[in-house]
Amino acid sequence: MSSTLYAACLYANLEIVQRQNHTYASSYIDLGLDATVSWGGPDYQFCNDTVYPIKIVAEYSDGYLTVTILGTKTNSNYVKIVSETLETIAYSTITKDDSSQYEGTSTVTQEGENGYKVQTYRQIYDSDGNLLSEEKEAYSVYSKHDEIIYVGTKKKKTTTTKSSTSSSSSTTTTDDSTTDTTSSDSTSDSASTTTTTTDDTTTSTTATTTD
């Protein structure tokens, strides 16, 4: 909810008072457009710096959350948010011994995900597409998520049988191991944000995300 509201406020060209990005990159919205809130932790605040009241409408349907901001139209300007990835922080693969698994088997307990440093810009255009202004909006740092793999070290069991009529012996290897592969959950990620004008006096800015 906080990310969708944040995106709607950006495209409505409202003032952002306080915003903190998530620790890791979100799958449901573009880099730099997320906002996190938590009890006793980070908060999200914005200000209606227009001269007229605004109305916020939030709707959830079929896995999509839509936030619409309604207000009074005073000009034909519109907003574009540009996101620049300044650095990609590659994740590492960490392997750990697991004595409960047989040799030759492994389990992925955590999928890897890169980290990022991102700068967003707010651009204002007039109705003819001319750039009126561009300002830095937010700087976001997302931590990497290392991949963790547990590798089996348990020895396979062996049994030895001897023939009572000969001096020969044979060794049979039995393998009751199973290969267990675990992968982390994945989430379909898509995010769309649109700005529409309903009439000459009313503006409507909508942000939609899916999770």
GROMACS .gro file of C-alpha atoms in nm:
model
  211
    1MET     CA    1   0.000   0.000   0.000
    2SER     CA    2   0.273   0.250   0.093
    3SER     CA    3   0.464   0.194  -0.232
    4THR     CA    4   0.154   0.237  -0.448
    5LEU     CA    5   0.055   0.552  -0.260
    6TYR     CA    6   0.410   0.688  -0.294
    7ALA     CA    7   0.409   0.633  -0.670
    8ALA     CA    8   0.068   0.800  -0.703
    9CYS     CA    9   0.191   1.103  -0.506
   10LEU     CA   10   0.495   1.135  -0.732
   11TYR     CA   11   0.286   1.137  -1.049
   12ALA     CA   12   0.040   1.379  -0.887
   13ASN     CA   13   0.342   1.609  -0.830
   14LEU     CA   14   0.285   1.628  -0.455
   15GLU     CA   15   0.556   1.705  -0.200
   16ILE     CA   16   0.719   1.402  -0.038
   17VAL     CA   17   0.802   1.469   0.328
   18GLN     CA   18   0.944   1.132   0.438
   19ARG     CA   19   1.014   0.810   0.248
   20GLN     CA   20   1.241   0.507   0.299
   21ASN     CA   21   1.300   0.233   0.046
   22HIS     CA   22   1.281  -0.138   0.136
   23THR     CA   23   1.595  -0.325   0.242
   24TYR     CA   24   1.578  -0.544  -0.068
   25ALA     CA   25   1.448  -0.465  -0.417
   26SER     CA   26   1.072  -0.522  -0.448
   27SER     CA   27   0.937  -0.753  -0.714
   28TYR     CA   28   0.605  -0.570  -0.760
   29ILE     CA   29   0.729  -0.218  -0.842
   30ASP     CA   30   1.023  -0.054  -1.018
   31LEU     CA   31   1.343   0.038  -0.837
   32GLY     CA   32   1.317   0.372  -0.662
   33LEU     CA   33   0.937   0.377  -0.656
   34ASP     CA   34   0.884   0.173  -0.339
   35ALA     CA   35   0.824   0.299   0.013
   36THR     CA   36   0.828   0.099   0.336
   37VAL     CA   37   0.651   0.159   0.665
   38SER     CA   38   0.669  -0.027   0.996
   39TRP     CA   39   0.539   0.016   1.350
   40GLY     CA   40   0.809   0.200   1.542
   41GLY     CA   41   1.026   0.213   1.232
   42PRO     CA   42   1.032   0.398   0.899
   43ASP     CA   43   0.729   0.604   0.802
   44TYR     CA   44   0.592   0.752   0.481
   45GLN     CA   45   0.460   1.108   0.473
   46PHE     CA   46   0.352   1.341   0.195
   47CYS     CA   47   0.203   1.690   0.182
   48ASN     CA   48  -0.079   1.832  -0.026
   49ASP     CA   49   0.109   2.142  -0.136
   50THR     CA   50  -0.162   2.248  -0.382
   51VAL     CA   51  -0.415   2.521  -0.299
   52TYR     CA   52  -0.710   2.281  -0.326
   53PRO     CA   53  -0.820   1.971  -0.134
   54ILE     CA   54  -0.741   1.626  -0.273
   55LYS     CA   55  -0.917   1.291  -0.241
   56ILE     CA   56  -0.739   0.955  -0.218
   57VAL     CA   57  -0.921   0.641  -0.334
   58ALA     CA   58  -0.769   0.294  -0.281
   59GLU     CA   59  -0.913  -0.019  -0.442
   60TYR     CA   60  -0.806  -0.384  -0.441
   61SER     CA   61  -0.934  -0.632  -0.699
   62ASP     CA   62  -0.801  -0.954  -0.858
   63GLY     CA   63  -0.457  -0.916  -0.704
   64TYR     CA   64  -0.417  -0.551  -0.807
   65LEU     CA   65  -0.401  -0.253  -0.574
   66THR     CA   66  -0.497   0.081  -0.729
   67VAL     CA   67  -0.451   0.420  -0.562
   68THR     CA   68  -0.613   0.721  -0.729
   69ILE     CA   69  -0.556   1.083  -0.625
   70LEU     CA   70  -0.826   1.328  -0.733
   71GLY     CA   71  -0.770   1.704  -0.730
   72THR     CA   72  -0.832   2.031  -0.911
   73LYS     CA   73  -0.659   2.092  -1.242
   74THR     CA   74  -0.468   2.422  -1.258
   75ASN     CA   75  -0.247   2.355  -1.563
   76SER     CA   76  -0.173   2.091  -1.828
   77ASN     CA   77   0.166   1.984  -1.692
   78TYR     CA   78   0.247   1.617  -1.627
   79VAL     CA   79   0.516   1.423  -1.444
   80LYS     CA   80   0.771   1.164  -1.550
   81ILE     CA   81   0.982   0.971  -1.299
   82VAL     CA   82   1.323   0.862  -1.432
   83SER     CA   83   1.516   0.592  -1.247
   84GLU     CA   84   1.896   0.563  -1.287
   85THR     CA   85   2.082   0.258  -1.155
   86LEU     CA   86   2.415   0.391  -1.031
   87GLU     CA   87   2.558   0.059  -0.918
   88THR     CA   88   2.467  -0.309  -0.923
   89ILE     CA   89   2.594  -0.508  -0.624
   90ALA     CA   90   2.639  -0.871  -0.732
   91TYR     CA   91   2.530  -1.138  -0.488
   92SER     CA   92   2.765  -1.417  -0.375
   93THR     CA   93   2.709  -1.791  -0.357
   94ILE     CA   94   2.777  -1.937  -0.012
   95THR     CA   95   2.815  -2.313   0.032
   96LYS     CA   96   2.783  -2.488   0.366
   97ASP     CA   97   2.847  -2.851   0.464
   98ASP     CA   98   2.541  -3.052   0.562
   99SER     CA   99   2.602  -3.385   0.736
  100SER     CA  100   2.236  -3.483   0.703
  101GLN     CA  101   2.261  -3.506   0.323
  102TYR     CA  102   2.455  -3.768   0.130
  103GLU     CA  103   2.758  -3.677  -0.076
  104GLY     CA  104   2.666  -3.565  -0.427
  105THR     CA  105   2.344  -3.392  -0.318
  106SER     CA  106   2.275  -3.027  -0.239
  107THR     CA  107   1.991  -2.799  -0.134
  108VAL     CA  108   1.940  -2.433  -0.222
  109THR     CA  109   1.794  -2.270   0.088
  110GLN     CA  110   1.811  -1.908  -0.031
  111GLU     CA  111   1.806  -1.772  -0.384
  112GLY     CA  112   2.051  -1.496  -0.474
  113GLU     CA  113   1.945  -1.143  -0.560
  114ASN     CA  114   2.158  -0.845  -0.660
  115GLY     CA  115   2.165  -0.520  -0.467
  116TYR     CA  116   2.137  -0.175  -0.625
  117LYS     CA  117   2.208   0.193  -0.575
  118VAL     CA  118   1.944   0.399  -0.753
  119GLN     CA  119   1.876   0.769  -0.809
  120THR     CA  120   1.532   0.886  -0.922
  121TYR     CA  121   1.449   1.218  -1.087
  122ARG     CA  122   1.118   1.403  -1.110
  123GLN     CA  123   1.066   1.567  -1.449
  124ILE     CA  124   0.787   1.816  -1.522
  125TYR     CA  125   0.663   1.859  -1.881
  126ASP     CA  126   0.410   2.096  -2.033
  127SER     CA  127   0.127   1.978  -2.257
  128ASP     CA  128   0.351   2.012  -2.565
  129GLY     CA  129   0.611   1.776  -2.421
  130ASN     CA  130   0.863   2.045  -2.332
  131LEU     CA  131   1.075   1.975  -2.023
  132LEU     CA  132   1.007   2.247  -1.767
  133SER     CA  133   1.213   2.116  -1.475
  134GLU     CA  134   1.409   1.820  -1.346
  135GLU     CA  135   1.502   1.756  -0.983
  136LYS     CA  136   1.656   1.470  -0.789
  137GLU     CA  137   1.377   1.286  -0.613
  138ALA     CA  138   1.524   1.004  -0.401
  139TYR     CA  139   1.839   0.801  -0.351
  140SER     CA  140   1.776   0.433  -0.274
  141VAL     CA  141   2.017   0.162  -0.165
  142TYR     CA  142   1.904  -0.201  -0.184
  143SER     CA  143   2.109  -0.474  -0.016
  144LYS     CA  144   2.213  -0.789  -0.199
  145HIS     CA  145   2.070  -1.128  -0.106
  146ASP     CA  146   2.337  -1.400  -0.118
  147GLU     CA  147   2.259  -1.746  -0.251
  148ILE     CA  148   2.303  -2.021   0.011
  149ILE     CA  149   2.358  -2.385  -0.085
  150TYR     CA  150   2.393  -2.675   0.160
  151VAL     CA  151   2.616  -2.954   0.024
  152GLY     CA  152   2.586  -3.310   0.154
  153THR     CA  153   2.886  -3.466   0.333
  154LYS     CA  154   2.724  -3.785   0.465
  155LYS     CA  155   2.898  -4.103   0.351
  156LYS     CA  156   2.697  -4.365   0.166
  157LYS     CA  157   2.641  -4.693   0.350
  158THR     CA  158   2.829  -5.007   0.231
  159THR     CA  159   2.768  -5.375   0.314
  160THR     CA  160   3.011  -5.667   0.269
  161THR     CA  161   2.896  -6.025   0.198
  162LYS     CA  162   3.110  -6.343   0.204
  163SER     CA  163   3.045  -6.681   0.036
  164SER     CA  164   3.068  -6.990   0.259
  165THR     CA  165   3.192  -7.209  -0.033
  166SER     CA  166   3.460  -6.979  -0.169
  167SER     CA  167   3.713  -6.729  -0.055
  168SER     CA  168   3.574  -6.454  -0.272
  169SER     CA  169   3.389  -6.157  -0.126
  170SER     CA  170   3.187  -5.877  -0.275
  171THR     CA  171   3.099  -5.526  -0.167
  172THR     CA  172   2.761  -5.373  -0.247
  173THR     CA  173   2.688  -5.005  -0.219
  174THR     CA  174   2.340  -4.901  -0.125
  175ASP     CA  175   2.218  -4.547  -0.171
  176ASP     CA  176   1.908  -4.435   0.004
  177SER     CA  177   1.984  -4.074  -0.060
  178THR     CA  178   1.743  -3.840  -0.222
  179THR     CA  179   1.812  -3.518  -0.394
  180ASP     CA  180   1.630  -3.231  -0.232
  181THR     CA  181   1.625  -2.906  -0.410
  182THR     CA  182   1.450  -2.611  -0.257
  183SER     CA  183   1.401  -2.280  -0.423
  184SER     CA  184   1.267  -1.962  -0.285
  185ASP     CA  185   0.924  -1.830  -0.365
  186SER     CA  186   0.884  -1.613  -0.667
  187THR     CA  187   0.640  -1.337  -0.716
  188SER     CA  188   0.511  -1.205  -1.040
  189ASP     CA  189   0.618  -0.851  -1.064
  190SER     CA  190   0.453  -0.581  -1.254
  191ALA     CA  191   0.380  -0.222  -1.184
  192SER     CA  192   0.207   0.044  -1.385
  193THR     CA  193   0.138   0.405  -1.316
  194THR     CA  194  -0.080   0.631  -1.528
  195THR     CA  195  -0.187   0.992  -1.511
  196THR     CA  196  -0.522   1.088  -1.663
  197THR     CA  197  -0.730   1.405  -1.685
  198THR     CA  198  -1.101   1.363  -1.630
  199ASP     CA  199  -1.212   1.712  -1.740
  200ASP     CA  200  -1.093   2.071  -1.747
  201THR     CA  201  -1.113   2.112  -1.371
  202THR     CA  202  -1.033   1.772  -1.225
  203THR     CA  203  -0.713   1.568  -1.232
  204SER     CA  204  -0.684   1.198  -1.158
  205THR     CA  205  -0.353   1.026  -1.092
  206THR     CA  206  -0.349   0.648  -1.058
  207ALA     CA  207  -0.083   0.400  -0.953
  208THR     CA  208  -0.137   0.025  -0.973
  209THR     CA  209   0.075  -0.263  -0.844
  210THR     CA  210   0.027  -0.639  -0.828
  211ASP     CA  211   0.174  -0.889  -0.588
   0.00000   0.00000   0.00000
